[in-house]
JSON list of C-alpha atoms in Angstrom, two decimals:
[
{"chain": "A", "resi": 74, "resn": "UNK", "atom": "CA", "xyz": [0.00, 0.00, 0.00]},
{"chain": "A", "resi": 75, "resn": "UNK", "atom": "CA", "xyz": [2.74, 2.46, 0.94]},
{"chain": "A", "resi": 76, "resn": "UNK", "atom": "CA", "xyz": [4.87, 1.61, -2.10]},
{"chain": "A", "resi": 77, "resn": "UNK", "atom": "CA", "xyz": [1.84, 1.99, -4.37]},
{"chain": "A", "resi": 78, "resn": "UNK", "atom": "CA", "xyz": [1.23, 5.47, -2.98]},
{"chain": "A", "resi": 79, "resn": "UNK", "atom": "CA", "xyz": [4.89, 6.39, -3.48]},
{"chain": "A", "resi": 80, "resn": "UNK", "atom": "CA", "xyz": [4.78, 5.18, -7.10]},
{"chain": "A", "resi": 81, "resn": "UNK", "atom": "CA", "xyz": [1.56, 7.12, -7.79]},
{"chain": "A", "resi": 82, "resn": "UNK", "atom": "CA", "xyz": [2.97, 10.32, -6.28]},
{"chain": "A", "resi": 83, "resn": "UNK", "atom": "CA", "xyz": [6.19, 9.90, -8.27]},
{"chain": "A", "resi": 84, "resn": "UNK", "atom": "CA", "xyz": [4.21, 9.38, -11.48]},
{"chain": "A", "resi": 85, "resn": "UNK", "atom": "CA", "xyz": [2.11, 12.49, -10.84]},
{"chain": "A", "resi": 86, "resn": "UNK", "atom": "CA", "xyz": [5.22, 14.56, -10.13]},
{"chain": "A", "resi": 87, "resn": "UNK", "atom": "CA", "xyz": [6.83, 13.29, -13.33]},
{"chain": "A", "resi": 88, "resn": "UNK", "atom": "CA", "xyz": [3.77, 14.20, -15.38]},
{"chain": "A", "resi": 89, "resn": "UNK", "atom": "CA", "xyz": [3.59, 17.66, -13.80]},
{"chain": "A", "resi": 90, "resn": "UNK", "atom": "CA", "xyz": [7.27, 18.25, -14.58]},
{"chain": "A", "resi": 91, "resn": "UNK", "atom": "CA", "xyz": [7.10, 16.82, -18.09]},
{"chain": "A", "resi": 92, "resn": "UNK", "atom": "CA", "xyz": [7.11, 20.26, -19.69]},
{"chain": "A", "resi": 93, "resn": "UNK", "atom": "CA", "xyz": [10.11, 21.31, -17.66]},
{"chain": "A", "resi": 94, "resn": "UNK", "atom": "CA", "xyz": [11.89, 18.09, -18.55]},
{"chain": "A", "resi": 95, "resn": "UNK", "atom": "CA", "xyz": [11.34, 18.76, -22.25]},
{"chain": "A", "resi": 96, "resn": "UNK", "atom": "CA", "xyz": [12.75, 22.27, -21.80]},
{"chain": "A", "resi": 97, "resn": "UNK", "atom": "CA", "xyz": [15.77, 20.83, -19.97]},
{"chain": "A", "resi": 98, "resn": "UNK", "atom": "CA", "xyz": [16.40, 18.33, -22.75]},
{"chain": "A", "resi": 99, "resn": "UNK", "atom": "CA", "xyz": [16.14, 21.09, -25.37]},
{"chain": "A", "resi": 100, "resn": "UNK", "atom": "CA", "xyz": [18.59, 23.23, -23.39]},
{"chain": "A", "resi": 101, "resn": "UNK", "atom": "CA", "xyz": [21.06, 20.32, -23.22]},
{"chain": "A", "resi": 102, "resn": "UNK", "atom": "CA", "xyz": [20.78, 19.82, -26.98]},
{"chain": "A", "resi": 103, "resn": "UNK", "atom": "CA", "xyz": [21.42, 23.51, -27.68]},
{"chain": "A", "resi": 104, "resn": "UNK", "atom": "CA", "xyz": [24.29, 23.52, -25.18]},
{"chain": "A", "resi": 105, "resn": "UNK", "atom": "CA", "xyz": [25.99, 20.56, -26.81]},
{"chain": "A", "resi": 106, "resn": "UNK", "atom": "CA", "xyz": [25.48, 22.18, -30.22]},
{"chain": "A", "resi": 107, "resn": "UNK", "atom": "CA", "xyz": [27.02, 25.43, -28.96]},
{"chain": "A", "resi": 108, "resn": "UNK", "atom": "CA", "xyz": [30.05, 23.64, -27.50]},
{"chain": "A", "resi": 109, "resn": "UNK", "atom": "CA", "xyz": [30.50, 21.72, -30.75]},
{"chain": "A", "resi": 110, "resn": "UNK", "atom": "CA", "xyz": [30.42, 24.85, -32.91]},
{"chain": "A", "resi": 111, "resn": "UNK", "atom": "CA", "xyz": [32.40, 27.14, -30.56]},
{"chain": "A", "resi": 112, "resn": "UNK", "atom": "CA", "xyz": [34.96, 24.93, -28.76]},
{"chain": "A", "resi": 113, "resn": "UNK", "atom": "CA", "xyz": [36.77, 27.98, -27.37]},
{"chain": "A", "resi": 114, "resn": "UNK", "atom": "CA", "xyz": [33.74, 28.62, -25.20]},
{"chain": "A", "resi": 115, "resn": "UNK", "atom": "CA", "xyz": [34.93, 25.90, -22.82]},
{"chain": "A", "resi": 116, "resn": "UNK", "atom": "CA", "xyz": [38.07, 27.91, -22.02]},
{"chain": "A", "resi": 117, "resn": "UNK", "atom": "CA", "xyz": [36.45, 31.33, -21.86]},
{"chain": "A", "resi": 118, "resn": "UNK", "atom": "CA", "xyz": [35.39, 31.17, -18.14]},
{"chain": "A", "resi": 119, "resn": "UNK", "atom": "CA", "xyz": [39.06, 30.77, -17.19]},
{"chain": "A", "resi": 120, "resn": "UNK", "atom": "CA", "xyz": [39.78, 34.36, -18.27]},
{"chain": "A", "resi": 121, "resn": "UNK", "atom": "CA", "xyz": [37.43, 35.98, -15.69]},
{"chain": "A", "resi": 122, "resn": "UNK", "atom": "CA", "xyz": [38.77, 33.52, -13.11]},
{"chain": "A", "resi": 123, "resn": "UNK", "atom": "CA", "xyz": [42.35, 34.62, -13.75]},
{"chain": "A", "resi": 124, "resn": "UNK", "atom": "CA", "xyz": [41.25, 38.24, -13.59]},
{"chain": "A", "resi": 125, "resn": "UNK", "atom": "CA", "xyz": [39.54, 37.61, -10.25]},
{"chain": "A", "resi": 126, "resn": "UNK", "atom": "CA", "xyz": [42.67, 35.95, -8.85]},
{"chain": "A", "resi": 127, "resn": "UNK", "atom": "CA", "xyz": [44.81, 38.91, -9.87]},
{"chain": "A", "resi": 128, "resn": "UNK", "atom": "CA", "xyz": [42.33, 41.36, -8.37]},
{"chain": "A", "resi": 129, "resn": "UNK", "atom": "CA", "xyz": [42.08, 39.28, -5.18]},
{"chain": "A", "resi": 130, "resn": "UNK", "atom": "CA", "xyz": [45.85, 39.48, -4.70]},
{"chain": "A", "resi": 131, "resn": "UNK", "atom": "CA", "xyz": [45.78, 43.28, -5.02]},
{"chain": "A", "resi": 132, "resn": "UNK", "atom": "CA", "xyz": [42.68, 43.49, -2.81]},
{"chain": "A", "resi": 133, "resn": "UNK", "atom": "CA", "xyz": [44.29, 41.46, -0.02]},
{"chain": "A", "resi": 134, "resn": "UNK", "atom": "CA", "xyz": [47.38, 43.66, -0.08]},
{"chain": "A", "resi": 135, "resn": "UNK", "atom": "CA", "xyz": [45.23, 46.82, 0.08]},
{"chain": "A", "resi": 136, "resn": "UNK", "atom": "CA", "xyz": [43.08, 45.48, 2.95]},
{"chain": "A", "resi": 137, "resn": "UNK", "atom": "CA", "xyz": [46.16, 44.44, 4.95]},
{"chain": "A", "resi": 138, "resn": "UNK", "atom": "CA", "xyz": [47.66, 47.91, 4.44]},
{"chain": "A", "resi": 139, "resn": "UNK", "atom": "CA", "xyz": [44.43, 49.62, 5.57]},
{"chain": "A", "resi": 140, "resn": "UNK", "atom": "CA", "xyz": [44.00, 47.36, 8.58]},
{"chain": "A", "resi": 141, "resn": "UNK", "atom": "CA", "xyz": [47.60, 47.89, 9.67]},
{"chain": "A", "resi": 142, "resn": "UNK", "atom": "CA", "xyz": [47.05, 51.65, 9.58]},
{"chain": "A", "resi": 143, "resn": "UNK", "atom": "CA", "xyz": [45.09, 51.52, 12.83]},
{"chain": "A", "resi": 144, "resn": "UNK", "atom": "CA", "xyz": [46.40, 52.60, 16.20]},
{"chain": "A", "resi": 145, "resn": "UNK", "atom": "CA", "xyz": [47.40, 50.63, 19.32]},
{"chain": "A", "resi": 146, "resn": "UNK", "atom": "CA", "xyz": [45.92, 52.03, 22.50]},
{"chain": "A", "resi": 147, "resn": "UNK", "atom": "CA", "xyz": [45.84, 50.88, 26.15]},
{"chain": "A", "resi": 148, "resn": "UNK", "atom": "CA", "xyz": [42.79, 48.79, 26.92]},
{"chain": "A", "resi": 149, "resn": "UNK", "atom": "CA", "xyz": [40.40, 50.34, 29.41]},
{"chain": "A", "resi": 150, "resn": "UNK", "atom": "CA", "xyz": [39.82, 48.14, 32.47]},
{"chain": "A", "resi": 151, "resn": "UNK", "atom": "CA", "xyz": [36.20, 47.61, 33.39]},
{"chain": "A", "resi": 152, "resn": "UNK", "atom": "CA", "xyz": [37.21, 46.99, 37.02]},
{"chain": "A", "resi": 153, "resn": "UNK", "atom": "CA", "xyz": [40.36, 47.98, 38.95]},
{"chain": "A", "resi": 154, "resn": "UNK", "atom": "CA", "xyz": [42.85, 45.16, 38.98]},
{"chain": "A", "resi": 155, "resn": "UNK", "atom": "CA", "xyz": [44.90, 44.28, 42.09]},
{"chain": "A", "resi": 156, "resn": "UNK", "atom": "CA", "xyz": [48.60, 43.81, 41.79]},
{"chain": "A", "resi": 157, "resn": "UNK", "atom": "CA", "xyz": [51.71, 43.59, 43.95]},
{"chain": "A", "resi": 158, "resn": "UNK", "atom": "CA", "xyz": [54.92, 45.29, 42.96]},
{"chain": "A", "resi": 159, "resn": "UNK", "atom": "CA", "xyz": [57.72, 42.82, 42.19]},
{"chain": "A", "resi": 160, "resn": "UNK", "atom": "CA", "xyz": [60.32, 42.24, 44.91]},
{"chain": "A", "resi": 161, "resn": "UNK", "atom": "CA", "xyz": [58.15, 44.15, 47.35]},
{"chain": "A", "resi": 162, "resn": "UNK", "atom": "CA", "xyz": [56.13, 43.12, 50.40]},
{"chain": "A", "resi": 163, "resn": "UNK", "atom": "CA", "xyz": [53.87, 46.16, 50.34]},
{"chain": "A", "resi": 164, "resn": "UNK", "atom": "CA", "xyz": [50.09, 45.92, 50.42]},
{"chain": "A", "resi": 165, "resn": "UNK", "atom": "CA", "xyz": [48.30, 45.27, 47.08]},
{"chain": "A", "resi": 166, "resn": "UNK", "atom": "CA", "xyz": [47.27, 48.38, 45.23]},
{"chain": "A", "resi": 167, "resn": "UNK", "atom": "CA", "xyz": [45.20, 49.15, 42.13]},
{"chain": "A", "resi": 168, "resn": "UNK", "atom": "CA", "xyz": [46.92, 48.31, 38.88]},
{"chain": "A", "resi": 169, "resn": "UNK", "atom": "CA", "xyz": [48.59, 51.20, 37.09]},
{"chain": "A", "resi": 170, "resn": "UNK", "atom": "CA", "xyz": [47.11, 52.49, 33.82]},
{"chain": "A", "resi": 171, "resn": "UNK", "atom": "CA", "xyz": [47.78, 50.17, 30.89]},
{"chain": "A", "resi": 172, "resn": "UNK", "atom": "CA", "xyz": [48.03, 47.03, 33.03]},
{"chain": "A", "resi": 173, "resn": "UNK", "atom": "CA", "xyz": [45.02, 45.54, 31.17]},
{"chain": "A", "resi": 174, "resn": "UNK", "atom": "CA", "xyz": [47.06, 45.33, 28.00]},
{"chain": "A", "resi": 175, "resn": "UNK", "atom": "CA", "xyz": [46.61, 47.00, 24.64]},
{"chain": "A", "resi": 176, "resn": "UNK", "atom": "CA", "xyz": [44.03, 46.86, 21.87]},
{"chain": "A", "resi": 177, "resn": "UNK", "atom": "CA", "xyz": [44.08, 47.61, 18.16]},
{"chain": "A", "resi": 178, "resn": "UNK", "atom": "CA", "xyz": [41.52, 50.22, 17.07]},
{"chain": "A", "resi": 179, "resn": "UNK", "atom": "CA", "xyz": [40.39, 51.62, 13.73]},
{"chain": "A", "resi": 180, "resn": "UNK", "atom": "CA", "xyz": [38.98, 55.09, 13.36]},
{"chain": "A", "resi": 181, "resn": "UNK", "atom": "CA", "xyz": [35.75, 55.80, 11.49]},
{"chain": "A", "resi": 182, "resn": "UNK", "atom": "CA", "xyz": [37.48, 56.64, 8.20]},
{"chain": "A", "resi": 183, "resn": "UNK", "atom": "CA", "xyz": [39.38, 53.35, 8.15]},
{"chain": "A", "resi": 184, "resn": "UNK", "atom": "CA", "xyz": [36.22, 51.40, 8.98]},
{"chain": "A", "resi": 185, "resn": "UNK", "atom": "CA", "xyz": [34.37, 53.09, 6.13]},
{"chain": "A", "resi": 186, "resn": "UNK", "atom": "CA", "xyz": [37.25, 52.34, 3.75]},
{"chain": "A", "resi": 187, "resn": "UNK", "atom": "CA", "xyz": [37.22, 48.67, 4.75]},
{"chain": "A", "resi": 188, "resn": "UNK", "atom": "CA", "xyz": [33.47, 48.48, 4.10]},
{"chain": "A", "resi": 189, "resn": "UNK", "atom": "CA", "xyz": [34.05, 50.16, 0.74]},
{"chain": "A", "resi": 190, "resn": "UNK", "atom": "CA", "xyz": [36.75, 47.59, -0.07]},
{"chain": "A", "resi": 191, "resn": "UNK", "atom": "CA", "xyz": [34.37, 44.79, 0.89]},
{"chain": "A", "resi": 192, "resn": "UNK", "atom": "CA", "xyz": [31.64, 46.07, -1.44]},
{"chain": "A", "resi": 193, "resn": "UNK", "atom": "CA", "xyz": [34.24, 46.67, -4.15]},
{"chain": "A", "resi": 194, "resn": "UNK", "atom": "CA", "xyz": [35.51, 43.11, -3.95]},
{"chain": "A", "resi": 195, "resn": "UNK", "atom": "CA", "xyz": [32.04, 41.63, -4.35]},
{"chain": "A", "resi": 196, "resn": "UNK", "atom": "CA", "xyz": [31.26, 44.13, -7.11]},
{"chain": "A", "resi": 197, "resn": "UNK", "atom": "CA", "xyz": [34.31, 43.21, -9.18]},
{"chain": "A", "resi": 198, "resn": "UNK", "atom": "CA", "xyz": [33.73, 39.48, -8.61]},
{"chain": "A", "resi": 199, "resn": "UNK", "atom": "CA", "xyz": [30.08, 39.73, -9.67]},
{"chain": "A", "resi": 200, "resn": "UNK", "atom": "CA", "xyz": [31.01, 41.99, -12.60]},
{"chain": "A", "resi": 201, "resn": "UNK", "atom": "CA", "xyz": [33.47, 39.46, -14.00]},
{"chain": "A", "resi": 202, "resn": "UNK", "atom": "CA", "xyz": [31.01, 36.61, -13.54]},
{"chain": "A", "resi": 203, "resn": "UNK", "atom": "CA", "xyz": [28.18, 38.61, -15.14]},
{"chain": "A", "resi": 204, "resn": "UNK", "atom": "CA", "xyz": [30.35, 39.53, -18.13]},
{"chain": "A", "resi": 205, "resn": "UNK", "atom": "CA", "xyz": [31.06, 35.85, -18.65]},
{"chain": "A", "resi": 206, "resn": "UNK", "atom": "CA", "xyz": [27.36, 34.93, -18.37]},
{"chain": "A", "resi": 207, "resn": "UNK", "atom": "CA", "xyz": [26.22, 37.60, -20.85]},
{"chain": "A", "resi": 208, "resn": "UNK", "atom": "CA", "xyz": [28.94, 36.66, -23.34]},
{"chain": "A", "resi": 209, "resn": "UNK", "atom": "CA", "xyz": [28.14, 32.94, -23.19]},
{"chain": "A", "resi": 210, "resn": "UNK", "atom": "CA", "xyz": [24.41, 33.64, -23.49]},
{"chain": "A", "resi": 211, "resn": "UNK", "atom": "CA", "xyz": [25.05, 35.82, -26.55]},
{"chain": "A", "resi": 212, "resn": "UNK", "atom": "CA", "xyz": [27.08, 33.03, -28.19]},
{"chain": "A", "resi": 213, "resn": "UNK", "atom": "CA", "xyz": [24.36, 30.46, -27.48]},
{"chain": "A", "resi": 214, "resn": "UNK", "atom": "CA", "xyz": [21.74, 32.81, -28.86]},
{"chain": "A", "resi": 215, "resn": "UNK", "atom": "CA", "xyz": [23.64, 33.30, -32.12]},
{"chain": "A", "resi": 216, "resn": "UNK", "atom": "CA", "xyz": [24.20, 29.56, -32.57]},
{"chain": "A", "resi": 217, "resn": "UNK", "atom": "CA", "xyz": [20.49, 28.89, -31.95]},
{"chain": "A", "resi": 218, "resn": "UNK", "atom": "CA", "xyz": [19.41, 31.58, -34.43]},
{"chain": "A", "resi": 219, "resn": "UNK", "atom": "CA", "xyz": [21.73, 30.21, -37.15]},
{"chain": "A", "resi": 220, "resn": "UNK", "atom": "CA", "xyz": [20.57, 26.61, -36.93]},
{"chain": "A", "resi": 221, "resn": "UNK", "atom": "CA", "xyz": [20.32, 25.29, -40.46]},
{"chain": "A", "resi": 222, "resn": "UNK", "atom": "CA", "xyz": [22.26, 28.29, -41.79]},
{"chain": "A", "resi": 223, "resn": "UNK", "atom": "CA", "xyz": [25.72, 27.62, -40.43]},
{"chain": "A", "resi": 224, "resn": "UNK", "atom": "CA", "xyz": [27.37, 29.28, -43.42]},
{"chain": "A", "resi": 225, "resn": "UNK", "atom": "CA", "xyz": [25.84, 32.61, -42.42]},
{"chain": "A", "resi": 226, "resn": "UNK", "atom": "CA", "xyz": [27.08, 32.38, -38.85]},
{"chain": "A", "resi": 227, "resn": "UNK", "atom": "CA", "xyz": [29.88, 34.93, -38.28]},
{"chain": "A", "resi": 228, "resn": "UNK", "atom": "CA", "xyz": [33.39, 33.73, -37.61]},
{"chain": "A", "resi": 229, "resn": "UNK", "atom": "CA", "xyz": [35.08, 34.47, -34.26]},
{"chain": "A", "resi": 230, "resn": "UNK", "atom": "CA", "xyz": [31.65, 34.35, -32.67]},
{"chain": "A", "resi": 231, "resn": "UNK", "atom": "CA", "xyz": [33.03, 34.33, -29.13]},
{"chain": "A", "resi": 232, "resn": "UNK", "atom": "CA", "xyz": [35.16, 37.43, -29.71]},
{"chain": "A", "resi": 233, "resn": "UNK", "atom": "CA", "xyz": [32.27, 39.27, -31.39]},
{"chain": "A", "resi": 234, "resn": "UNK", "atom": "CA", "xyz": [29.93, 38.41, -28.51]},
{"chain": "A", "resi": 235, "resn": "UNK", "atom": "CA", "xyz": [32.47, 39.60, -25.98]},
{"chain": "A", "resi": 236, "resn": "UNK", "atom": "CA", "xyz": [32.94, 42.91, -27.82]},
{"chain": "A", "resi": 237, "resn": "UNK", "atom": "CA", "xyz": [29.16, 43.32, -28.08]},
{"chain": "A", "resi": 238, "resn": "UNK", "atom": "CA", "xyz": [28.86, 42.78, -24.33]},
{"chain": "A", "resi": 239, "resn": "UNK", "atom": "CA", "xyz": [31.47, 45.44, -23.58]},
{"chain": "A", "resi": 240, "resn": "UNK", "atom": "CA", "xyz": [29.96, 47.89, -26.05]},
{"chain": "A", "resi": 241, "resn": "UNK", "atom": "CA", "xyz": [26.22, 47.55, -25.50]},
{"chain": "A", "resi": 242, "resn": "UNK", "atom": "CA", "xyz": [25.61, 45.74, -22.20]},
{"chain": "A", "resi": 243, "resn": "UNK", "atom": "CA", "xyz": [28.36, 46.98, -19.92]},
{"chain": "A", "resi": 244, "resn": "UNK", "atom": "CA", "xyz": [26.03, 49.30, -18.00]},
{"chain": "A", "resi": 245, "resn": "UNK", "atom": "CA", "xyz": [23.50, 46.56, -17.35]},
{"chain": "A", "resi": 246, "resn": "UNK", "atom": "CA", "xyz": [26.27, 44.21, -16.23]},
{"chain": "A", "resi": 247, "resn": "UNK", "atom": "CA", "xyz": [27.72, 46.83, -13.85]},
{"chain": "A", "resi": 248, "resn": "UNK", "atom": "CA", "xyz": [24.31, 47.72, -12.38]},
{"chain": "A", "resi": 249, "resn": "UNK", "atom": "CA", "xyz": [23.24, 44.12, -11.86]},
{"chain": "A", "resi": 250, "resn": "UNK", "atom": "CA", "xyz": [26.56, 43.17, -10.30]},
{"chain": "A", "resi": 251, "resn": "UNK", "atom": "CA", "xyz": [26.33, 46.19, -7.97]},
{"chain": "A", "resi": 252, "resn": "UNK", "atom": "CA", "xyz": [22.90, 45.07, -6.74]},
{"chain": "A", "resi": 253, "resn": "UNK", "atom": "CA", "xyz": [24.09, 41.54, -6.03]},
{"chain": "A", "resi": 254, "resn": "UNK", "atom": "CA", "xyz": [27.36, 42.77, -4.50]},
{"chain": "A", "resi": 255, "resn": "UNK", "atom": "CA", "xyz": [25.45, 45.06, -2.12]},
{"chain": "A", "resi": 256, "resn": "UNK", "atom": "CA", "xyz": [23.30, 42.17, -0.90]},
{"chain": "A", "resi": 257, "resn": "UNK", "atom": "CA", "xyz": [26.35, 39.96, -0.33]},
{"chain": "A", "resi": 258, "resn": "UNK", "atom": "CA", "xyz": [28.19, 42.74, 1.50]},
{"chain": "A", "resi": 259, "resn": "UNK", "atom": "CA", "xyz": [25.17, 43.31, 3.75]},
{"chain": "A", "resi": 260, "resn": "UNK", "atom": "CA", "xyz": [25.17, 39.61, 4.63]},
{"chain": "A", "resi": 261, "resn": "UNK", "atom": "CA", "xyz": [28.87, 39.69, 5.53]},
{"chain": "A", "resi": 262, "resn": "UNK", "atom": "CA", "xyz": [28.52, 42.84, 7.67]},
{"chain": "A", "resi": 263, "resn": "UNK", "atom": "CA", "xyz": [25.45, 41.48, 9.43]},
{"chain": "A", "resi": 264, "resn": "UNK", "atom": "CA", "xyz": [27.15, 38.13, 10.14]},
{"chain": "A", "resi": 265, "resn": "UNK", "atom": "CA", "xyz": [30.07, 40.07, 11.62]},
{"chain": "A", "resi": 266, "resn": "UNK", "atom": "CA", "xyz": [27.66, 42.00, 13.86]},
{"chain": "A", "resi": 267, "resn": "UNK", "atom": "CA", "xyz": [25.97, 38.70, 14.74]},
{"chain": "A", "resi": 268, "resn": "UNK", "atom": "CA", "xyz": [29.24, 37.21, 15.96]},
{"chain": "A", "resi": 269, "resn": "UNK", "atom": "CA", "xyz": [30.03, 40.31, 18.00]},
{"chain": "A", "resi": 270, "resn": "UNK", "atom": "CA", "xyz": [26.60, 40.14, 19.66]},
{"chain": "A", "resi": 271, "resn": "UNK", "atom": "CA", "xyz": [26.84, 36.61, 21.05]},
{"chain": "A", "resi": 272, "resn": "UNK", "atom": "CA", "xyz": [27.01, 37.79, 24.65]},
{"chain": "A", "resi": 273, "resn": "UNK", "atom": "CA", "xyz": [23.92, 39.94, 24.13]},
{"chain": "A", "resi": 274, "resn": "UNK", "atom": "CA", "xyz": [22.04, 37.05, 22.51]},
{"chain": "A", "resi": 275, "resn": "UNK", "atom": "CA", "xyz": [22.80, 34.79, 25.48]},
{"chain": "A", "resi": 276, "resn": "UNK", "atom": "CA", "xyz": [21.21, 37.33, 27.83]},
{"chain": "A", "resi": 277, "resn": "UNK", "atom": "CA", "xyz": [18.25, 38.19, 25.58]},
{"chain": "A", "resi": 278, "resn": "UNK", "atom": "CA", "xyz": [16.54, 35.28, 23.76]},
{"chain": "A", "resi": 279, "resn": "UNK", "atom": "CA", "xyz": [14.21, 37.69, 21.95]},
{"chain": "A", "resi": 280, "resn": "UNK", "atom": "CA", "xyz": [17.17, 39.55, 20.47]},
{"chain": "A", "resi": 281, "resn": "UNK", "atom": "CA", "xyz": [18.70, 36.23, 19.41]},
{"chain": "A", "resi": 282, "resn": "UNK", "atom": "CA", "xyz": [15.48, 35.22, 17.66]},
{"chain": "A", "resi": 283, "resn": "UNK", "atom": "CA", "xyz": [15.24, 38.59, 15.89]},
{"chain": "A", "resi": 284, "resn": "UNK", "atom": "CA", "xyz": [18.85, 38.52, 14.68]},
{"chain": "A", "resi": 285, "resn": "UNK", "atom": "CA", "xyz": [18.49, 34.93, 13.45]},
{"chain": "A", "resi": 286, "resn": "UNK", "atom": "CA", "xyz": [15.35, 35.90, 11.52]},
{"chain": "A", "resi": 287, "resn": "UNK", "atom": "CA", "xyz": [17.17, 38.81, 9.89]},
{"chain": "A", "resi": 288, "resn": "UNK", "atom": "CA", "xyz": [20.10, 36.55, 8.98]},
{"chain": "A", "resi": 289, "resn": "UNK", "atom": "CA", "xyz": [17.79, 33.98, 7.37]},
{"chain": "A", "resi": 290, "resn": "UNK", "atom": "CA", "xyz": [15.93, 36.74, 5.51]},
{"chain": "A", "resi": 291, "resn": "UNK", "atom": "CA", "xyz": [19.18, 38.11, 4.10]},
{"chain": "A", "resi": 292, "resn": "UNK", "atom": "CA", "xyz": [20.14, 34.59, 2.97]},
{"chain": "A", "resi": 293, "resn": "UNK", "atom": "CA", "xyz": [16.82, 34.21, 1.15]},
{"chain": "A", "resi": 294, "resn": "UNK", "atom": "CA", "xyz": [17.16, 37.66, -0.45]},
{"chain": "A", "resi": 295, "resn": "UNK", "atom": "CA", "xyz": [20.69, 36.79, -1.59]},
{"chain": "A", "resi": 296, "resn": "UNK", "atom": "CA", "xyz": [19.54, 33.56, -3.26]},
{"chain": "A", "resi": 297, "resn": "UNK", "atom": "CA", "xyz": [16.49, 35.16, -4.90]},
{"chain": "A", "resi": 298, "resn": "UNK", "atom": "CA", "xyz": [18.46, 38.16, -6.18]},
{"chain": "A", "resi": 299, "resn": "UNK", "atom": "CA", "xyz": [21.16, 35.83, -7.53]},
{"chain": "A", "resi": 300, "resn": "UNK", "atom": "CA", "xyz": [18.62, 33.67, -9.38]},
{"chain": "A", "resi": 301, "resn": "UNK", "atom": "CA", "xyz": [16.78, 36.66, -10.86]},
{"chain": "A", "resi": 302, "resn": "UNK", "atom": "CA", "xyz": [20.06, 38.32, -11.78]},
{"chain": "A", "resi": 303, "resn": "UNK", "atom": "CA", "xyz": [21.34, 35.31, -13.71]},
{"chain": "A", "resi": 304, "resn": "UNK", "atom": "CA", "xyz": [18.07, 35.07, -15.64]},
{"chain": "A", "resi": 305, "resn": "UNK", "atom": "CA", "xyz": [18.15, 38.82, -16.29]},
{"chain": "A", "resi": 306, "resn": "UNK", "atom": "CA", "xyz": [21.65, 38.59, -17.76]},
{"chain": "A", "resi": 307, "resn": "UNK", "atom": "CA", "xyz": [20.41, 36.04, -20.28]},
{"chain": "A", "resi": 308, "resn": "UNK", "atom": "CA", "xyz": [17.60, 38.38, -21.36]},
{"chain": "A", "resi": 309, "resn": "UNK", "atom": "CA", "xyz": [20.09, 41.25, -21.56]},
{"chain": "A", "resi": 310, "resn": "UNK", "atom": "CA", "xyz": [22.19, 39.20, -23.99]},
{"chain": "A", "resi": 311, "resn": "UNK", "atom": "CA", "xyz": [19.24, 37.95, -26.06]},
{"chain": "A", "resi": 312, "resn": "UNK", "atom": "CA", "xyz": [16.87, 40.93, -26.19]},
{"chain": "A", "resi": 313, "resn": "UNK", "atom": "CA", "xyz": [19.24, 43.78, -25.37]},
{"chain": "A", "resi": 314, "resn": "UNK", "atom": "CA", "xyz": [17.10, 44.99, -22.47]},
{"chain": "A", "resi": 315, "resn": "UNK", "atom": "CA", "xyz": [18.38, 47.00, -19.52]},
{"chain": "A", "resi": 316, "resn": "UNK", "atom": "CA", "xyz": [18.96, 45.14, -16.27]},
{"chain": "A", "resi": 317, "resn": "UNK", "atom": "CA", "xyz": [15.85, 46.15, -14.31]},
{"chain": "A", "resi": 318, "resn": "UNK", "atom": "CA", "xyz": [13.38, 45.53, -17.19]},
{"chain": "A", "resi": 319, "resn": "UNK", "atom": "CA", "xyz": [15.09, 42.19, -17.82]},
{"chain": "A", "resi": 320, "resn": "UNK", "atom": "CA", "xyz": [14.83, 41.36, -14.10]},
{"chain": "A", "resi": 321, "resn": "UNK", "atom": "CA", "xyz": [11.09, 42.10, -14.17]},
{"chain": "A", "resi": 322, "resn": "UNK", "atom": "CA", "xyz": [10.65, 39.72, -17.12]},
{"chain": "A", "resi": 323, "resn": "UNK", "atom": "CA", "xyz": [12.92, 37.02, -15.69]}
]
């Protein structure tokens, strides 16, 4: 009885997803056709990856330089500490200033610059990925449109699609990558605040619940924005729409 119900449910799910399965099969056929006609497309994603590695090396050096520009100051003691002078039998006294050690602090300008560097890193990473997505989508679109008329298909299709992306779609790519980079940066900043607020969350369960809800909401927003953005890039490459109209149609 149970197995029969499982088989029936599986059959119903398969029938409901039949249209999507046909679309997936058609996409695989077009993808294999594209890879067969433009073999260089398999190596193209390595170029943005190399660019991201080079930028990451520069970014790490810049962040280390900014972080090391802070100042070292004596840590303020929350309560007076008791100490006894070495080689002395005098009564214990309060610890002298600076006995609590030192701490590394960053002023407001350095903190703002580090946040700017964080957003910039995600922006460049998303920009390189989006450029790759739009270029590949443009190549696939051209191969699909020239099915049965391969002789009319332009040569150096990958290079032409890349130039078209830089010439006509660079603004949409930059805007979309900025939106997704902002969401990712907000998640990183909020997770940092979440870790710094552990003591407060232990004392206040309501605050812990609220912060966890905000963290989950930001995760959902990040995933939804990423999915819509990838679909919007495909429409940008195919129809030449701007990013926000393409996102509405995605």
